[in-house]
CSV table of C-alpha atoms in Angstrom, one decimal:
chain,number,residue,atom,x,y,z
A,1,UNK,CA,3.6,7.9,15.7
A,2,UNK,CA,6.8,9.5,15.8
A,3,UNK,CA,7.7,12.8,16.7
A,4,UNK,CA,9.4,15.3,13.9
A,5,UNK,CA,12.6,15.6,15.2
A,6,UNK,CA,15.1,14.7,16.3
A,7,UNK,CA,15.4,12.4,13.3
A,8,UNK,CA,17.4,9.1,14.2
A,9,UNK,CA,20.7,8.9,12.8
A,10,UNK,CA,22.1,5.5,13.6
A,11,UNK,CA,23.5,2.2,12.1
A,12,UNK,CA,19.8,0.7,12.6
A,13,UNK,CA,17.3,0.8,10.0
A,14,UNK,CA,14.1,2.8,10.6
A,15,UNK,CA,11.5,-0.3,10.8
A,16,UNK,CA,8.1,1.2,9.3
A,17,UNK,CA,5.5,1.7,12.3
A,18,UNK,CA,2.9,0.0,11.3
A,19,UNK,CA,-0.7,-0.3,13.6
A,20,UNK,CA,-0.7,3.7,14.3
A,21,UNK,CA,2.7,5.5,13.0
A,22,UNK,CA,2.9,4.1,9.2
A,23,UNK,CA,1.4,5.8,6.2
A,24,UNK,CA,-1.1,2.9,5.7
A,25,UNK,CA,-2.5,3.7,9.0
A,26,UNK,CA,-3.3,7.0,7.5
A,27,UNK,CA,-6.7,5.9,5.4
A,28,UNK,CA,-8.1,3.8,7.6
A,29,UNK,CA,-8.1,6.5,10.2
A,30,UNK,CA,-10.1,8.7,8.0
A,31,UNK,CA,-12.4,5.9,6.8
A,32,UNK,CA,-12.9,4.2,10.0
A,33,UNK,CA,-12.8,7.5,12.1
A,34,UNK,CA,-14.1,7.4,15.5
A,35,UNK,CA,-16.4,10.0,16.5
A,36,UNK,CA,-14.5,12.7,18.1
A,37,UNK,CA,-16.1,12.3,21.7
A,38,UNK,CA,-14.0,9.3,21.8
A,39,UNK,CA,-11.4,9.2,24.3
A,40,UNK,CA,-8.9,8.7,21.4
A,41,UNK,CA,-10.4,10.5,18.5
A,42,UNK,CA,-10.1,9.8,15.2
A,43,UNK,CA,-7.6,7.0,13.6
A,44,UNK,CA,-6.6,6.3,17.4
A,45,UNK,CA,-4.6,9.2,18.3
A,46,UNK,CA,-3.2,9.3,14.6
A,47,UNK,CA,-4.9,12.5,13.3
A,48,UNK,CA,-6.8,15.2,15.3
A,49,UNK,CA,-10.6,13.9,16.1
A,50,UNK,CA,-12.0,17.3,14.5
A,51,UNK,CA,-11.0,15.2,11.6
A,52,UNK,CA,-13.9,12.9,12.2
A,53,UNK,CA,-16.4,15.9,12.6
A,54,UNK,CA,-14.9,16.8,8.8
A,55,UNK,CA,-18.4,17.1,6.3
A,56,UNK,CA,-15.2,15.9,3.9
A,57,UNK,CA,-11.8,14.5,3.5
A,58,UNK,CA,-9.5,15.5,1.3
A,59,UNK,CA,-6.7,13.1,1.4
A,60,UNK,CA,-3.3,14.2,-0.8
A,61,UNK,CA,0.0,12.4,-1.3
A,62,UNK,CA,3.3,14.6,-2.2
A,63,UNK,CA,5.3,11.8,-4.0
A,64,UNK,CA,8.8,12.6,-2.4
A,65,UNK,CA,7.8,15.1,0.3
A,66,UNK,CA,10.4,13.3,3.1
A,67,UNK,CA,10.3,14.7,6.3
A,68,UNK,CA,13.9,16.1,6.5
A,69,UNK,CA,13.7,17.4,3.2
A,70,UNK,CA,10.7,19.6,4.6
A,71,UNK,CA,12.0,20.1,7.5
A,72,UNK,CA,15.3,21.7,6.3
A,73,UNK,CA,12.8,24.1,4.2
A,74,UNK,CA,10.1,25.7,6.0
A,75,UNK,CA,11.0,29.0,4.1
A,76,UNK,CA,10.5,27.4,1.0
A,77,UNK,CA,7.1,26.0,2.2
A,78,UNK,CA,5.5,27.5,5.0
A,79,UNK,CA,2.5,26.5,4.3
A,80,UNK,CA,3.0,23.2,4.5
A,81,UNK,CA,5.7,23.3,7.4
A,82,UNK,CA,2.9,25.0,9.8
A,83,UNK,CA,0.5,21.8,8.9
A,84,UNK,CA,2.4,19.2,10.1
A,85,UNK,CA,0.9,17.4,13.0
A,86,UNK,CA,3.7,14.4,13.1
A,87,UNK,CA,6.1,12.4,11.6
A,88,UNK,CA,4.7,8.7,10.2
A,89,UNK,CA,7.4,6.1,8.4
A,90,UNK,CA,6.8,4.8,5.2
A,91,UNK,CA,6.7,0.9,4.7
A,92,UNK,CA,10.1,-1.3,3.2
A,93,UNK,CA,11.0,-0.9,0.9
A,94,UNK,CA,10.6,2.7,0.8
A,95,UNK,CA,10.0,2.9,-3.0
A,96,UNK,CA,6.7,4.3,-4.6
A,97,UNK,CA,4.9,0.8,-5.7
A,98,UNK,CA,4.9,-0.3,-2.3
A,99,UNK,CA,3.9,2.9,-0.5
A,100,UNK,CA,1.4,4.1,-2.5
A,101,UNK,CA,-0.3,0.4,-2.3
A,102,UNK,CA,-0.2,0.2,1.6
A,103,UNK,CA,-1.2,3.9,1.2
A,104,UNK,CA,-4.6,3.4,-0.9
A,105,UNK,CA,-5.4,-0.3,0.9
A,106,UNK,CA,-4.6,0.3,4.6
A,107,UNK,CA,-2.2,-2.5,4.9
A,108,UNK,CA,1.5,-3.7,4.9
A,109,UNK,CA,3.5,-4.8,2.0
A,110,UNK,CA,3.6,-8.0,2.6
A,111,UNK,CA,-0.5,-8.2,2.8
A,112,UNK,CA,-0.9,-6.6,-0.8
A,113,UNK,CA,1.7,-8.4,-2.4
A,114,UNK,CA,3.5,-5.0,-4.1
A,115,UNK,CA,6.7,-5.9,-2.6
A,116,UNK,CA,9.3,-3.8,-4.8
A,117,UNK,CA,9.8,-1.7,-7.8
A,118,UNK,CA,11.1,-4.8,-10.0
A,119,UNK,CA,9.3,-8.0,-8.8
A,120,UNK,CA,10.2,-11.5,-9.8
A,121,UNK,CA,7.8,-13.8,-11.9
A,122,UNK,CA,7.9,-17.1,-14.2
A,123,UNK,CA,8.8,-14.4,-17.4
A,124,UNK,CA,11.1,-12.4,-15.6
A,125,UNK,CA,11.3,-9.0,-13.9
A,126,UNK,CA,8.2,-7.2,-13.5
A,127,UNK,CA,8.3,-3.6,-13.5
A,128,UNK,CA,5.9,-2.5,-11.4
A,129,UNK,CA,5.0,1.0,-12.6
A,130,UNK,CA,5.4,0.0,-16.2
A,131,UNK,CA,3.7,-3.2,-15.8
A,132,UNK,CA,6.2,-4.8,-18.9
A,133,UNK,CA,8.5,-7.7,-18.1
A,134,UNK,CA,11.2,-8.2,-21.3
A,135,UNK,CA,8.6,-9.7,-22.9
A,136,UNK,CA,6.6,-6.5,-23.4
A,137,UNK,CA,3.0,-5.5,-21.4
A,138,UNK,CA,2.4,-8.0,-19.0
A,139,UNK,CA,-1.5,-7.0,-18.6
A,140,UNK,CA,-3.0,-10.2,-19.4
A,141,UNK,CA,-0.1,-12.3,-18.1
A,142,UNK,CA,-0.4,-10.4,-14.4
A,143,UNK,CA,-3.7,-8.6,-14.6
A,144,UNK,CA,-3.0,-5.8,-12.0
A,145,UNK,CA,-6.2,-6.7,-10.0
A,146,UNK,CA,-5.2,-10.3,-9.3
A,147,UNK,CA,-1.7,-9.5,-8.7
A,148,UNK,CA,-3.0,-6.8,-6.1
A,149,UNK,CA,-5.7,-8.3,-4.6
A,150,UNK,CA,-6.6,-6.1,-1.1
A,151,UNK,CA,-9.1,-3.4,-2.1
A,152,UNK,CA,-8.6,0.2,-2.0
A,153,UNK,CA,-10.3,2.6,0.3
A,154,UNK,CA,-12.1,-0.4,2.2
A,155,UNK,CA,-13.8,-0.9,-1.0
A,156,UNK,CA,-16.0,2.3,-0.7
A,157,UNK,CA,-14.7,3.5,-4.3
A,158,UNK,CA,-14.1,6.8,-3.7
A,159,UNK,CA,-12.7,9.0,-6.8
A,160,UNK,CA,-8.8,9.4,-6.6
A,161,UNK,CA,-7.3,12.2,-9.0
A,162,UNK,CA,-3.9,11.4,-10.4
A,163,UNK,CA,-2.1,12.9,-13.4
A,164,UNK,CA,-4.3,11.5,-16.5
A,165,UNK,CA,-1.0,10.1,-18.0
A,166,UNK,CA,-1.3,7.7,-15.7
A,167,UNK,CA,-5.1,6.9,-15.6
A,168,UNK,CA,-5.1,3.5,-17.5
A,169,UNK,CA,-1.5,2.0,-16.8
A,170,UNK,CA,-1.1,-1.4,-14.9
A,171,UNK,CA,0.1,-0.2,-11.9
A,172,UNK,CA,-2.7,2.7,-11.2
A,173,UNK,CA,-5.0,-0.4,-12.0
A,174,UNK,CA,-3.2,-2.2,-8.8
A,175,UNK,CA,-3.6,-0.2,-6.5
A,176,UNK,CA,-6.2,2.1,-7.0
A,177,UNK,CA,-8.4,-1.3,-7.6
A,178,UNK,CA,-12.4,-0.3,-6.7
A,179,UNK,CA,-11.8,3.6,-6.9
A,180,UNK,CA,-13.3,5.3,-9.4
A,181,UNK,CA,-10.0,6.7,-11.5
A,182,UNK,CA,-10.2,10.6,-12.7
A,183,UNK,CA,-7.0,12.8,-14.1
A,184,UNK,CA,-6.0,16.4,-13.9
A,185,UNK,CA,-3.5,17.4,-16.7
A,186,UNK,CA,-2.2,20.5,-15.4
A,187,UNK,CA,-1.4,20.8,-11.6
A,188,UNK,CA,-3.7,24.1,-11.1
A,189,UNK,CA,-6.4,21.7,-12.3
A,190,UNK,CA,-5.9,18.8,-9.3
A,191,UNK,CA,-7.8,22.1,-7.3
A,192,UNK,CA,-10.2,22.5,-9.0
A,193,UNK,CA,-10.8,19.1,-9.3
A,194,UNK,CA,-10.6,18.3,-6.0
A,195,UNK,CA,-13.7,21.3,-5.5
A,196,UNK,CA,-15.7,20.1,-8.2
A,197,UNK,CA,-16.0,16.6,-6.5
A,198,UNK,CA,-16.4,17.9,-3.0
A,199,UNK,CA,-19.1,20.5,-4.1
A,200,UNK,CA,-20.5,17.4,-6.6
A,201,UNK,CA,-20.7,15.7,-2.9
A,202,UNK,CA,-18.4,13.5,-2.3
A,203,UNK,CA,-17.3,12.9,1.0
A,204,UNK,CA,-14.0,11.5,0.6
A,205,UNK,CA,-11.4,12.6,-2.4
A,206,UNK,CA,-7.9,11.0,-2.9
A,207,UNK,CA,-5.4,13.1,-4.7
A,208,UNK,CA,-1.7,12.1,-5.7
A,209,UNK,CA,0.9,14.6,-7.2
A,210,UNK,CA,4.5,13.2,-8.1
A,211,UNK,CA,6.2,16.5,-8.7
A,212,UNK,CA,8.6,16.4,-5.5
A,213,UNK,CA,9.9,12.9,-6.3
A,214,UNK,CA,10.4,13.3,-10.2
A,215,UNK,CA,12.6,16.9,-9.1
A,216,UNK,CA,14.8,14.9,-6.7
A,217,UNK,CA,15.1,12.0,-9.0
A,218,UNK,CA,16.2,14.6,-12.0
A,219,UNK,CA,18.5,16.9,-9.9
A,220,UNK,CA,18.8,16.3,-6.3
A,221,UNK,CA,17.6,18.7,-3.5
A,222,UNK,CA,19.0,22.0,-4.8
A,223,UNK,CA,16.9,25.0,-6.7
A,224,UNK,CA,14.3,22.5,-8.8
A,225,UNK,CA,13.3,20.6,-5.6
A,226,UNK,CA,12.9,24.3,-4.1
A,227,UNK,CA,11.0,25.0,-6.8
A,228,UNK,CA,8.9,22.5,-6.5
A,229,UNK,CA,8.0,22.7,-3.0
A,230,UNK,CA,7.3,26.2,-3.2
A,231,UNK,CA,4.6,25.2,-5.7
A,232,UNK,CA,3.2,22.5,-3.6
A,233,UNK,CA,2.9,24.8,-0.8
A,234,UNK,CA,1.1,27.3,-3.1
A,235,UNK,CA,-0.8,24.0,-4.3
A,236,UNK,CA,-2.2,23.2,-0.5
A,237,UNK,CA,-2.6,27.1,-0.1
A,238,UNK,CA,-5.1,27.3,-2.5
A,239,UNK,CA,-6.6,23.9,-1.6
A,240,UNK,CA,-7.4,24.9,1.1
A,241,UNK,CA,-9.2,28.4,0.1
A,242,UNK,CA,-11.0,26.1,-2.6
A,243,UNK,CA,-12.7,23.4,-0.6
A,244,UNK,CA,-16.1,24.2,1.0
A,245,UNK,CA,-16.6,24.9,4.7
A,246,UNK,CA,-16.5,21.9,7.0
A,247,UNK,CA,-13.8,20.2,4.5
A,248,UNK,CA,-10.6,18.6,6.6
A,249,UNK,CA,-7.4,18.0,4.3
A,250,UNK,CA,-4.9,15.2,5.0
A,251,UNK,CA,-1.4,15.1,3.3
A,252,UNK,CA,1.3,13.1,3.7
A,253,UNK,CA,3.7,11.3,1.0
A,254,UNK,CA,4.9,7.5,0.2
A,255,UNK,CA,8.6,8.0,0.9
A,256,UNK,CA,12.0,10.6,1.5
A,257,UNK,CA,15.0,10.8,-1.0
A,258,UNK,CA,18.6,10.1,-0.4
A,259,UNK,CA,21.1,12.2,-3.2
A,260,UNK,CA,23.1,9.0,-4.5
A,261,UNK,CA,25.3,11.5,-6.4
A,262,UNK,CA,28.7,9.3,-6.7
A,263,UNK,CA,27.5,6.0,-5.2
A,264,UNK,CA,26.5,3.9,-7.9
A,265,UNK,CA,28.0,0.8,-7.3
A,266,UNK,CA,28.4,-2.9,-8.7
A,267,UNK,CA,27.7,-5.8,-6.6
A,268,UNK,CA,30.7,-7.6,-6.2
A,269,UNK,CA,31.3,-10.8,-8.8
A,270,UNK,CA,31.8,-13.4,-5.6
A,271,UNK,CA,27.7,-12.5,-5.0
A,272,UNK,CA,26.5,-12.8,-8.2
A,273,UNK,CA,28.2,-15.9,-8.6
A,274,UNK,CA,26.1,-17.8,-6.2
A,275,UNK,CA,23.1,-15.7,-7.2
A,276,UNK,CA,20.7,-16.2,-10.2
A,277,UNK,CA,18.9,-13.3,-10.3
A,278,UNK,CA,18.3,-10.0,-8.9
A,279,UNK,CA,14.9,-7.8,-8.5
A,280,UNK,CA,14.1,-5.2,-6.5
A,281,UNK,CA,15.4,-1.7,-7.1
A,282,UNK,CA,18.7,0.0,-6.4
A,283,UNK,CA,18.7,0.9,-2.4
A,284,UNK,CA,16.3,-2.3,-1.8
A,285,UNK,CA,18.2,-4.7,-4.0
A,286,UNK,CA,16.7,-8.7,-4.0
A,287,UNK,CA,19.6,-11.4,-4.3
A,288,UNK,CA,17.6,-14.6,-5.5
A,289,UNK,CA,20.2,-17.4,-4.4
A,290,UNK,CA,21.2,-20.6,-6.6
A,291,UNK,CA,20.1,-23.4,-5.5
A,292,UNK,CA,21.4,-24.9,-2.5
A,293,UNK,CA,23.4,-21.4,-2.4
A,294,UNK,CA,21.9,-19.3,0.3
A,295,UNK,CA,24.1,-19.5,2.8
A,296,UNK,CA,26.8,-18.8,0.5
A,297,UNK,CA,25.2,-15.8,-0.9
A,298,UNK,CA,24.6,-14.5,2.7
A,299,UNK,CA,28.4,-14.4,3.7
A,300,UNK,CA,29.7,-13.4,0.1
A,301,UNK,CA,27.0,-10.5,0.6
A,302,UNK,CA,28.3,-9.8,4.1
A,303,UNK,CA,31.9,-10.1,3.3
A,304,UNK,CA,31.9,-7.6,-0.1
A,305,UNK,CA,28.7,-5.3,1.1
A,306,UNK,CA,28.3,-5.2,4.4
A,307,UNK,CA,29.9,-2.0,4.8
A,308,UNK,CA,27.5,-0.6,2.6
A,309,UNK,CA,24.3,-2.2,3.1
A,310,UNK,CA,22.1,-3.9,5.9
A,311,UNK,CA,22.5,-7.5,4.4
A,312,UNK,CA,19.2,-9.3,5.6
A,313,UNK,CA,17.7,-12.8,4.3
A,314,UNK,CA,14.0,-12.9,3.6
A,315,UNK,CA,12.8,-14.7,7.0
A,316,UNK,CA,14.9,-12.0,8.7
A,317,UNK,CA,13.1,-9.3,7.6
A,318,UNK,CA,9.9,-11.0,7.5
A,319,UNK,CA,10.4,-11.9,11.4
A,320,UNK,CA,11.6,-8.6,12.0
A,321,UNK,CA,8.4,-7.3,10.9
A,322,UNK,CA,9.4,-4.7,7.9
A,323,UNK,CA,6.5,-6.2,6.0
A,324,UNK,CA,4.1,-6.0,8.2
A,325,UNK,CA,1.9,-8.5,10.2
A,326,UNK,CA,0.6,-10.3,7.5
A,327,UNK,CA,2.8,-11.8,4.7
A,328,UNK,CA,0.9,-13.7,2.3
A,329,UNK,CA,2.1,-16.6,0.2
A,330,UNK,CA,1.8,-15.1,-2.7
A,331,UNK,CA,4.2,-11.8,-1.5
A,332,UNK,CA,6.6,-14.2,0.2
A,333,UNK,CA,7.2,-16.2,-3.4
A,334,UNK,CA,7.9,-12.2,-5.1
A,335,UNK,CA,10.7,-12.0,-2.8
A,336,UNK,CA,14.1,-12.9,-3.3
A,337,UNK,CA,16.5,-14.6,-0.8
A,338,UNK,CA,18.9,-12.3,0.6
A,339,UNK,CA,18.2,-8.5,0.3
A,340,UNK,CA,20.9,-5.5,0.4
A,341,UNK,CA,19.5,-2.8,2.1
A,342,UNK,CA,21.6,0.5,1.4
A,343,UNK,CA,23.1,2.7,3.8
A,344,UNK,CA,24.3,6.2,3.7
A,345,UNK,CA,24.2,7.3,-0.4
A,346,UNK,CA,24.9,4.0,-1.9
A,347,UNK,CA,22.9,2.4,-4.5
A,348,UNK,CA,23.6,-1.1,-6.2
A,349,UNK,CA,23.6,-1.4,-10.6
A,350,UNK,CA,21.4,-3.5,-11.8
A,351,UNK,CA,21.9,-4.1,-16.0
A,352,UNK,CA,18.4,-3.1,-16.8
A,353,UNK,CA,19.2,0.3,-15.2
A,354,UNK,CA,21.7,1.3,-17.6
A,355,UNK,CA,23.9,2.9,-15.3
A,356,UNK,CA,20.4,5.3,-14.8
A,357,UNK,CA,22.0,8.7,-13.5
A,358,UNK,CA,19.1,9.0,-11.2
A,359,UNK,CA,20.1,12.1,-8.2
A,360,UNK,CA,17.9,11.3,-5.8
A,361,UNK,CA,16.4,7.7,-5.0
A,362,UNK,CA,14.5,5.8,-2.4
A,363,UNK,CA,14.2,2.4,-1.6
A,364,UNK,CA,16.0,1.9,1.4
A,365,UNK,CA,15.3,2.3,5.7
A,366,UNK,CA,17.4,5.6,6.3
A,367,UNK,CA,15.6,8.2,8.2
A,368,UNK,CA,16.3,10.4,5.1
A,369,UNK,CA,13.9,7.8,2.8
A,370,UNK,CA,11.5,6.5,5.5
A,371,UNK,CA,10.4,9.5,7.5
A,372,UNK,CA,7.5,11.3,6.6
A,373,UNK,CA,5.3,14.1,7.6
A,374,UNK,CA,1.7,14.0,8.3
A,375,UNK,CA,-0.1,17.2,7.4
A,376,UNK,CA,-3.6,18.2,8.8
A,377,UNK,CA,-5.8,21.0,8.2
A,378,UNK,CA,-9.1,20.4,10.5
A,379,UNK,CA,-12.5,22.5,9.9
């Protein structure tokens, strides 16, 4: 676990803390709770052991929520700001897919296999949250729950709630694999919701709201990401009036935001020349070497980024750990050779972006991206 500030500022990468300071420690903690006369408590030392006295868990995710960004804000959300019991990283990359899969199944990225926003197959990119590759839906060529094969929630199929737009896409199919999928259309309804399960008796209730990280994407952190925290922190508020006595509520979210305002930029010709490919997204962009090219594309990525980027090859991140203890076959072919790793607000084109004039994005290890809180209400 890491403590909420100071936050690191450094030329290092934050490395996600995974076995008891990483958001995919977070479930597990709750499901495999110890009781609370433990010498730890519950989830290890990870979440207060009144947690494991709870009569019910509510577990939410903020999509966006980083810890500076909430940290610079506590007048904008109180609420929320007087919760937080720690600071937990997200994994790498640092992009939705991949969080919100380690998130739901308890493990790293490179166990689960969702290793990136835009994955590499045999017909080309797949996007992740759109399930499509260029040749259109991709749900019988990569049927989400062989792709993602770990099961959510330790396969005790709780319900989750997400926004019903999402309820039968490729992606929510992934990694919410063995929970029982419900939607909420208007955000006062994910309450009520959440207090019509609970009172219904369910003892465990997943809830995911995206708002944060669609404002920051839009427009940065000025007045709509203000706006949109004030109405989370009015969202937990009346969580927590609405669920019944004895009920514990867990938040936390799959990743910070960087404001890329101004540094969009190409990856330099001398790379993509010993490249044939790319994948990934724009702050965790995948170089997928020619053959016999690697070492080439390595020192040409060096050379013309490595002001801008942590430049990494795959077994150097995979022996460094960023995926976690366990990288499966099956992730280890998704990924590409050499990865660029932005630093500071950079953010690398890619021509199925179109030049995307996205504000805020995430992807990469700053602390900005990768820091999280950990919020707790205990009975």
């Amino acid at each position: 676990m890491t403590s909420a500030e100071p936050f690191p500022a450094g030329s290092q990468p934050v490395l996600p803390a995974y076995g008891g300071g990483c958001v995919s420690d977070i479930v597990p903690a709750i499901l495999e709770a110890a009781p609370s006369d433990t010498a730890d408590g519950a989830g290890g030392g990870l979440l207060p052991p009144e947690v494991s006295d709870a009569r019910a868990v509510v577990m939410l995710v903020l999509d966006g929520l980083g810890a500076e960004q909430l940290a610079v804000r506590r007048h904008v959300a109180p609420t929320l700001h007087e919760l937080q019991v720690a600071t937990v990283t997200s994994v790498a990359p640092s992009t939705t897919a991949s969080a919100l899969t380690s998130i739901a199944t308890g493990v790293g990225v490179g166990e689960h296999g969702i290793v990136g926003y835009r994955i590499r197959t045999a017909d080309g990119n797949l996007n992740i949250l759109q399930w499509r590759t260029p040749h259109g839906s991709s749900l019988e060529r990569h049927p989400p729950e062989r792709f993602q094969p770990v099961s959510a929630f330790g396969g005790q199929c709780p319900p989750a709630l997400q926004n019903s737009a999402y309820g039968k896409s490729g992606f929510s199919r992934a990694y919410l694999r063995d929970a029982r999928r419900t939607g909420y259309k208007l955000l006062s309804s994910l309450v009520v919701e959440v207090r019509r399960l609970l009172t219904q008796g369910e003892s465990f209730v997943y809830a995911y709201y995206e708002g944060p990280d669609v404002a920051a994407h839009d427009h940065g952190f000025g007045e709509h990401y203000d706006a949109e925290l004030r109405a989370c922190d009015q969202l937990m508020a009346d969580l927590l009036t609405a669920v019944p006595r004895g009920t514990a509520v867990v938040a936390t979210a799959d990743h910070g935001l960087v404001d890329c305002t101004g540094g969009l930029a190409p990856i330099d010709r001398s790379v993509l020349d010993c490249a044939d490919g790319e994948s990934g997204e724009a702050r965790f962009r995948w170089l997928h070497a020619r053959r016999g090219r690697l070492n080439d594309l390595r020192q040409a990525a060096l050379d013309a980024h490595g002001d801008m980027a942590w430049v990494r090859t795959a077994d150097e991140i995979i022996d460094d750990g960023w995926l976690g203890p366990v990288v499966t076959d099956a992730a280890r072919a998704r990924l590409g050779d050499v990865a660029l790793v932005a630093r500071d607000s950079w953010a690398f084109e890619h021509p199925q972006d179109n030049k995307s004039k996205l504000v805020g994005r995430h992807g990469s290890l700053t602390p900005a991206e990768m820091l999280v809180p950990l919020l707790v209400h205990a009975p």
